[in-house]
PDB file of N, CA and C in Angstrom:
ATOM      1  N   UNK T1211    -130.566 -67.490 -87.090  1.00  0.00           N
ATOM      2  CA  UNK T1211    -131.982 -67.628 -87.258  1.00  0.00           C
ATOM      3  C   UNK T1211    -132.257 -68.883 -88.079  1.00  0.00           C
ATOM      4  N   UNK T1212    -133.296 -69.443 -87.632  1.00  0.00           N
ATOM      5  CA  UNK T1212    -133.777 -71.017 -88.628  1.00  0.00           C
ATOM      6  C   UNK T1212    -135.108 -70.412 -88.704  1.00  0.00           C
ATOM      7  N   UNK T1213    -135.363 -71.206 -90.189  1.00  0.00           N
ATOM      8  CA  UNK T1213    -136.523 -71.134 -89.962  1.00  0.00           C
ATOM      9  C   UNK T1213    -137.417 -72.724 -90.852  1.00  0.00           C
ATOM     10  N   UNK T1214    -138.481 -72.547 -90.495  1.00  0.00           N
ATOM     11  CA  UNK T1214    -139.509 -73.607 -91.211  1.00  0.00           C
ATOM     12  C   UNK T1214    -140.394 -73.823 -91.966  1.00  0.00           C
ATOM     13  N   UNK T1215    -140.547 -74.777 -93.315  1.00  0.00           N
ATOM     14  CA  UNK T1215    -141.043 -74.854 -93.977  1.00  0.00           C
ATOM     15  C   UNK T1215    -142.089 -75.983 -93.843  1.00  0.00           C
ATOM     16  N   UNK T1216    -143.316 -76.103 -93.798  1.00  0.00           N
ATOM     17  CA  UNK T1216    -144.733 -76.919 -94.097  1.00  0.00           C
ATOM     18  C   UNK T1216    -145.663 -77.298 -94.971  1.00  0.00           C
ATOM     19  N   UNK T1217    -145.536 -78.276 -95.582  1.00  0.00           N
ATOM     20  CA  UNK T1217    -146.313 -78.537 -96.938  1.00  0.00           C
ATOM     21  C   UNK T1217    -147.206 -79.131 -96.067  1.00  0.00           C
ATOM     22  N   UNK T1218    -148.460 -78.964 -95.892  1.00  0.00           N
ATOM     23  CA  UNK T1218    -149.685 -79.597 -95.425  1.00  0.00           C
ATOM     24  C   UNK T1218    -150.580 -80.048 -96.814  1.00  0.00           C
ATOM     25  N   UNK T1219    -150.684 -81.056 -96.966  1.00  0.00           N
ATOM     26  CA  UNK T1219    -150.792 -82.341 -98.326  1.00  0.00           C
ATOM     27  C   UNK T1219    -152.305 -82.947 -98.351  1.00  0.00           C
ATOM     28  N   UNK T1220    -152.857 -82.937 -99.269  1.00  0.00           N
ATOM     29  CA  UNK T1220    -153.633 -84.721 -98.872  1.00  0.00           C
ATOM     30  C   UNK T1220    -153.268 -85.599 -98.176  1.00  0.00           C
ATOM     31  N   UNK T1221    -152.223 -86.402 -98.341  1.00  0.00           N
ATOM     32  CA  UNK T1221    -151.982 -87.935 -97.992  1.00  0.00           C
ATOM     33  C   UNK T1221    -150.943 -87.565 -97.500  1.00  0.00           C
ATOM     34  N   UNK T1222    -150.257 -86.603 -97.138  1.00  0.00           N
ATOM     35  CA  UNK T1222    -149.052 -86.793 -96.376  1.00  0.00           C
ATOM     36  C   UNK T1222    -148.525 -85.004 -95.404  1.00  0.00           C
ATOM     37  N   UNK T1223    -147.526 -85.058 -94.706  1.00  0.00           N
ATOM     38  CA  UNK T1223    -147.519 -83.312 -94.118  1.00  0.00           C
ATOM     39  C   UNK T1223    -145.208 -83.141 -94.499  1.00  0.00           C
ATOM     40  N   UNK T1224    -145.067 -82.226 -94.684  1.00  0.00           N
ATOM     41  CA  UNK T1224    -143.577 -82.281 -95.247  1.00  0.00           C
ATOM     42  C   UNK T1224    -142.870 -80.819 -94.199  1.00  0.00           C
ATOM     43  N   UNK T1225    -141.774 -81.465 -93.512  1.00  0.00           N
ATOM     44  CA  UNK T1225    -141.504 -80.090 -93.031  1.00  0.00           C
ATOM     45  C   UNK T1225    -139.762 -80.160 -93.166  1.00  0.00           C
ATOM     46  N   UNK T1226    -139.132 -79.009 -93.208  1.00  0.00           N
ATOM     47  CA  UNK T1226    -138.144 -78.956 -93.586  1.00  0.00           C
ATOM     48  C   UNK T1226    -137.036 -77.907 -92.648  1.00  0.00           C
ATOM     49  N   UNK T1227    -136.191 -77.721 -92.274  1.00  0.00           N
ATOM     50  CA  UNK T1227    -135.367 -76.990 -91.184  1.00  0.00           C
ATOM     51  C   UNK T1227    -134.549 -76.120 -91.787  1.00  0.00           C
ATOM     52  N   UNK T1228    -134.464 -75.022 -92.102  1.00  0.00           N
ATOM     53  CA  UNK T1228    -133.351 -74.355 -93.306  1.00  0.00           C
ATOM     54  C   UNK T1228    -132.735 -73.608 -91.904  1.00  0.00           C
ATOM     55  N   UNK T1229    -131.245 -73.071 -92.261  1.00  0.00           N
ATOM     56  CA  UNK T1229    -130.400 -71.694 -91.782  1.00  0.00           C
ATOM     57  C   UNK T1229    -130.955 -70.467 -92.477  1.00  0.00           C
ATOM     58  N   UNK T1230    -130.300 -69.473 -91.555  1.00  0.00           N
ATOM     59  CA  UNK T1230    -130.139 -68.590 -92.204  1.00  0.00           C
ATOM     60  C   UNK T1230    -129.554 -67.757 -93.493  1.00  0.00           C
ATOM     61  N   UNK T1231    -128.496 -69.109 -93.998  1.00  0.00           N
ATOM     62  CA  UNK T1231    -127.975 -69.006 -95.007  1.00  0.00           C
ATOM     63  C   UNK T1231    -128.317 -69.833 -96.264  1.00  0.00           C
ATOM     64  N   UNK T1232    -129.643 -70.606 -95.750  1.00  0.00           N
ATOM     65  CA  UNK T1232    -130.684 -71.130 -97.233  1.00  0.00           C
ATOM     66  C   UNK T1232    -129.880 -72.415 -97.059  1.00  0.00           C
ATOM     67  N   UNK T1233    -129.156 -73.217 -95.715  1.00  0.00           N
ATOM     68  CA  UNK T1233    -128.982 -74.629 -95.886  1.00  0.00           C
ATOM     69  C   UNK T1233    -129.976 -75.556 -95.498  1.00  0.00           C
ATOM     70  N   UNK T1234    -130.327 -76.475 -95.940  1.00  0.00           N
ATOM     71  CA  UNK T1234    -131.704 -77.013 -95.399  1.00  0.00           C
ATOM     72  C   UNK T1234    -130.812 -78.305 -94.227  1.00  0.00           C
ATOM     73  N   UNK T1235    -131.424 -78.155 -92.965  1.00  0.00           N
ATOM     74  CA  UNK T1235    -130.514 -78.638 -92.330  1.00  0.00           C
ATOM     75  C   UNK T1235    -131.456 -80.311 -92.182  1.00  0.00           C
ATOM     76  N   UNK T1236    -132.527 -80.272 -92.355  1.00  0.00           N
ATOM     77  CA  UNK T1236    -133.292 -81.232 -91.778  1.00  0.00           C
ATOM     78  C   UNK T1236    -134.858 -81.651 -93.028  1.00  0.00           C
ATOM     79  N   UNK T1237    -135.191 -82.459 -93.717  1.00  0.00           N
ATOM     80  CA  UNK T1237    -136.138 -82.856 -93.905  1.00  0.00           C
ATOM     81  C   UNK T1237    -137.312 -84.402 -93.668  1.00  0.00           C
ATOM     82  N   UNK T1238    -137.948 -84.155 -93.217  1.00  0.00           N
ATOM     83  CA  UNK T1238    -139.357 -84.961 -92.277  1.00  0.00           C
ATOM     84  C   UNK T1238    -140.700 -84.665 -93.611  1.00  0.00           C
ATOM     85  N   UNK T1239    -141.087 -86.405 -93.573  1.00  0.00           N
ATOM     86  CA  UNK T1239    -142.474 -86.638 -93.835  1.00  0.00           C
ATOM     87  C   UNK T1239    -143.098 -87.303 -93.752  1.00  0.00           C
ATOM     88  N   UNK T1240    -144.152 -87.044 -92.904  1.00  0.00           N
ATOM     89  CA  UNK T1240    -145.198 -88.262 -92.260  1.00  0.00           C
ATOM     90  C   UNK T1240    -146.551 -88.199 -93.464  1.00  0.00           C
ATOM     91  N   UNK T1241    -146.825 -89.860 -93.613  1.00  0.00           N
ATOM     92  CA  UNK T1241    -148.156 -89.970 -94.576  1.00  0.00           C
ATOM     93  C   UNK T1241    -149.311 -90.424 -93.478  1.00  0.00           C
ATOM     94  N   UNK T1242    -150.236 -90.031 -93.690  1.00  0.00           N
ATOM     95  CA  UNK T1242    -151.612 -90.387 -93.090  1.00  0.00           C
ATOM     96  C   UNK T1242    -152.977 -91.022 -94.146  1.00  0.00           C
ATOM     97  N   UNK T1243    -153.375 -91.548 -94.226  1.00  0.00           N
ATOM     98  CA  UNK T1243    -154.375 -92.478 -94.521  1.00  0.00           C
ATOM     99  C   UNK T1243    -156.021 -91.212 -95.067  1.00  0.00           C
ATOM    100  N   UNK T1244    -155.985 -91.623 -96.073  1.00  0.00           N
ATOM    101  CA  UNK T1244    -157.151 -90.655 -96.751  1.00  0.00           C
ATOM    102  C   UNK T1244    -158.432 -91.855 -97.068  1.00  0.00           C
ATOM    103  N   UNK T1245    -159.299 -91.631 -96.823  1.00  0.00           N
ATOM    104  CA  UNK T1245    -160.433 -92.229 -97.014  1.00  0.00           C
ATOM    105  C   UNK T1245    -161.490 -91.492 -98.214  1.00  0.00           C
ATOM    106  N   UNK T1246    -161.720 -92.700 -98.975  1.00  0.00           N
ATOM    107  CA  UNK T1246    -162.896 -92.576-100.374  1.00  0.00           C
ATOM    108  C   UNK T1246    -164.433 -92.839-100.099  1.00  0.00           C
ATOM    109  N   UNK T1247    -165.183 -92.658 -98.906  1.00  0.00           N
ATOM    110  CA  UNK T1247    -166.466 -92.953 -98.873  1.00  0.00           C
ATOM    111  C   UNK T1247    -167.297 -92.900 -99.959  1.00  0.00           C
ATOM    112  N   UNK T1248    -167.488 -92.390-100.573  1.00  0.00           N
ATOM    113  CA  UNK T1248    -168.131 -91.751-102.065  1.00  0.00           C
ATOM    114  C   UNK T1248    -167.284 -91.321-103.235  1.00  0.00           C
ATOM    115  N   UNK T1249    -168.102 -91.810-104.083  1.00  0.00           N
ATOM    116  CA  UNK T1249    -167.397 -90.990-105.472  1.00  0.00           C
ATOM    117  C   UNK T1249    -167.339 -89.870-106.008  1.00  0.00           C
ATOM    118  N   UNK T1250    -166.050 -89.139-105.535  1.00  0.00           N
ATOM    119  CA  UNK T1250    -165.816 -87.818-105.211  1.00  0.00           C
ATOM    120  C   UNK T1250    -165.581 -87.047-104.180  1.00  0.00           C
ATOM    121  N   UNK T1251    -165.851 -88.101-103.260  1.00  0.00           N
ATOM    122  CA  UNK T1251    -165.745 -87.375-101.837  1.00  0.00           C
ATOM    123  C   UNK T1251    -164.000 -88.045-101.557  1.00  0.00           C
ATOM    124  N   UNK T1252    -163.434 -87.107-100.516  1.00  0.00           N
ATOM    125  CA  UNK T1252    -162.263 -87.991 -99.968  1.00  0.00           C
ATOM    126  C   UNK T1252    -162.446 -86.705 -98.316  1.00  0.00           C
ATOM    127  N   UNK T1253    -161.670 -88.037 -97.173  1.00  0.00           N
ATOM    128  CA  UNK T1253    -162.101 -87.705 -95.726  1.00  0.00           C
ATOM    129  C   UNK T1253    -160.289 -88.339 -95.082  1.00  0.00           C
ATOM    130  N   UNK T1254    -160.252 -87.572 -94.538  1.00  0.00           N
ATOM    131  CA  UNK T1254    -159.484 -87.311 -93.241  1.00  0.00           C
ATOM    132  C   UNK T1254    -160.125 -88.228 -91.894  1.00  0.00           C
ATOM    133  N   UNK T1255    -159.369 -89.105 -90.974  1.00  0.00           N
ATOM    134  CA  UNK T1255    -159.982 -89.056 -90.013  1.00  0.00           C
ATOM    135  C   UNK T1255    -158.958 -88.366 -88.845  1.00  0.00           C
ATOM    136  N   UNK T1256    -159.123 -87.243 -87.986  1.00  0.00           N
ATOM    137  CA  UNK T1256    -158.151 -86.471 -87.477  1.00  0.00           C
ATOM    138  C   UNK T1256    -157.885 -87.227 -86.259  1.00  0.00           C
ATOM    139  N   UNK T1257    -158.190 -88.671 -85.859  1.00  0.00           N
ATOM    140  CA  UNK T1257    -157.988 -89.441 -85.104  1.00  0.00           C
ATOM    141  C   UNK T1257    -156.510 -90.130 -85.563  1.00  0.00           C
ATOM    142  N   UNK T1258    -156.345 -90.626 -86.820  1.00  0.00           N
ATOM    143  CA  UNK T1258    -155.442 -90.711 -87.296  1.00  0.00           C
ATOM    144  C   UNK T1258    -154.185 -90.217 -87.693  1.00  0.00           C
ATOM    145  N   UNK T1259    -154.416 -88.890 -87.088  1.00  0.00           N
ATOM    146  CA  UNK T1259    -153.466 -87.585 -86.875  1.00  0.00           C
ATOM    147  C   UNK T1259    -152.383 -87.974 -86.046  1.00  0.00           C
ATOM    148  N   UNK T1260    -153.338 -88.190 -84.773  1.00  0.00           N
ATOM    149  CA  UNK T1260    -152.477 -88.914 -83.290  1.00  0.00           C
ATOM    150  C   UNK T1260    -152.356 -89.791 -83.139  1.00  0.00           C
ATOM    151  N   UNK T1261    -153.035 -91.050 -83.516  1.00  0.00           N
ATOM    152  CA  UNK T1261    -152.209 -92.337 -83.468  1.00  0.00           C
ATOM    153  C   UNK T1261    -150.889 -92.377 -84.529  1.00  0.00           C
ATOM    154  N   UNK T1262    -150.822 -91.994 -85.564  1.00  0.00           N
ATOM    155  CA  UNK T1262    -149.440 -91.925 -86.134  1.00  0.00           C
ATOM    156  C   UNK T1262    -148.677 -91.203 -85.330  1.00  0.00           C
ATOM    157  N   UNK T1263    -148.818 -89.639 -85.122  1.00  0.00           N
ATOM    158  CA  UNK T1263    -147.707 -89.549 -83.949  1.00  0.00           C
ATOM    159  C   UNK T1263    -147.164 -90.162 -82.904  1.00  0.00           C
ATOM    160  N   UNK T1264    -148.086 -90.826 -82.062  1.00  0.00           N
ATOM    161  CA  UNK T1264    -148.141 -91.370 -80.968  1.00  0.00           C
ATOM    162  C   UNK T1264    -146.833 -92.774 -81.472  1.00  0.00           C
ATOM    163  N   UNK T1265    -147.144 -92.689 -82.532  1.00  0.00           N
ATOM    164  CA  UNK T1265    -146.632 -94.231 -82.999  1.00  0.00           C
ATOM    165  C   UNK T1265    -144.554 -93.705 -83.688  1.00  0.00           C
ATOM    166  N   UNK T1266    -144.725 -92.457 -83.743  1.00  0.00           N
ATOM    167  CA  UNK T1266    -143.705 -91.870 -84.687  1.00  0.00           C
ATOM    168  C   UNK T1266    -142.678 -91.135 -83.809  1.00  0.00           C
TER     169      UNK T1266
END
C-alpha cells in the first residue's frame, strides 16, 4: 500500500509518496505566483494553475 501526502500552500502545493512502511519514496513541489492587488488582500489566478503544469 502507498500512500499520499498534500500540503496545499499559499505560494506553493507539496506532495510526497510514502510505503507502507513510513519510507517516503518520492518528494515534489511546484510554486505558483500569488498576487497583492490591495493592502491585505492576496489572489490566486487559477489560470496559472495550468500553465505551470502545462509547462512542468
Amino acid at each position: 500500500m502507498y500512500y499520499i501526502g498534500v500540503d496545499l500552500g499559499t505560494s506553493a502545493v507539496k506532495l510526497l509518496l510514502m510505503d507502507g512502511a513510513g519510507q517516503i519514496l518520492k518528494i515534489v513541489s511546484r510554486e505558483y505566483p500569488i498576487y497583492f492587488p490591495h493592502p491585505g488582500w492576496s489572489e490566486q489566478n487559477p489560470e496559472d494553475w495550468y500553465a505551470r503544469r502545462s509547462r512542468g
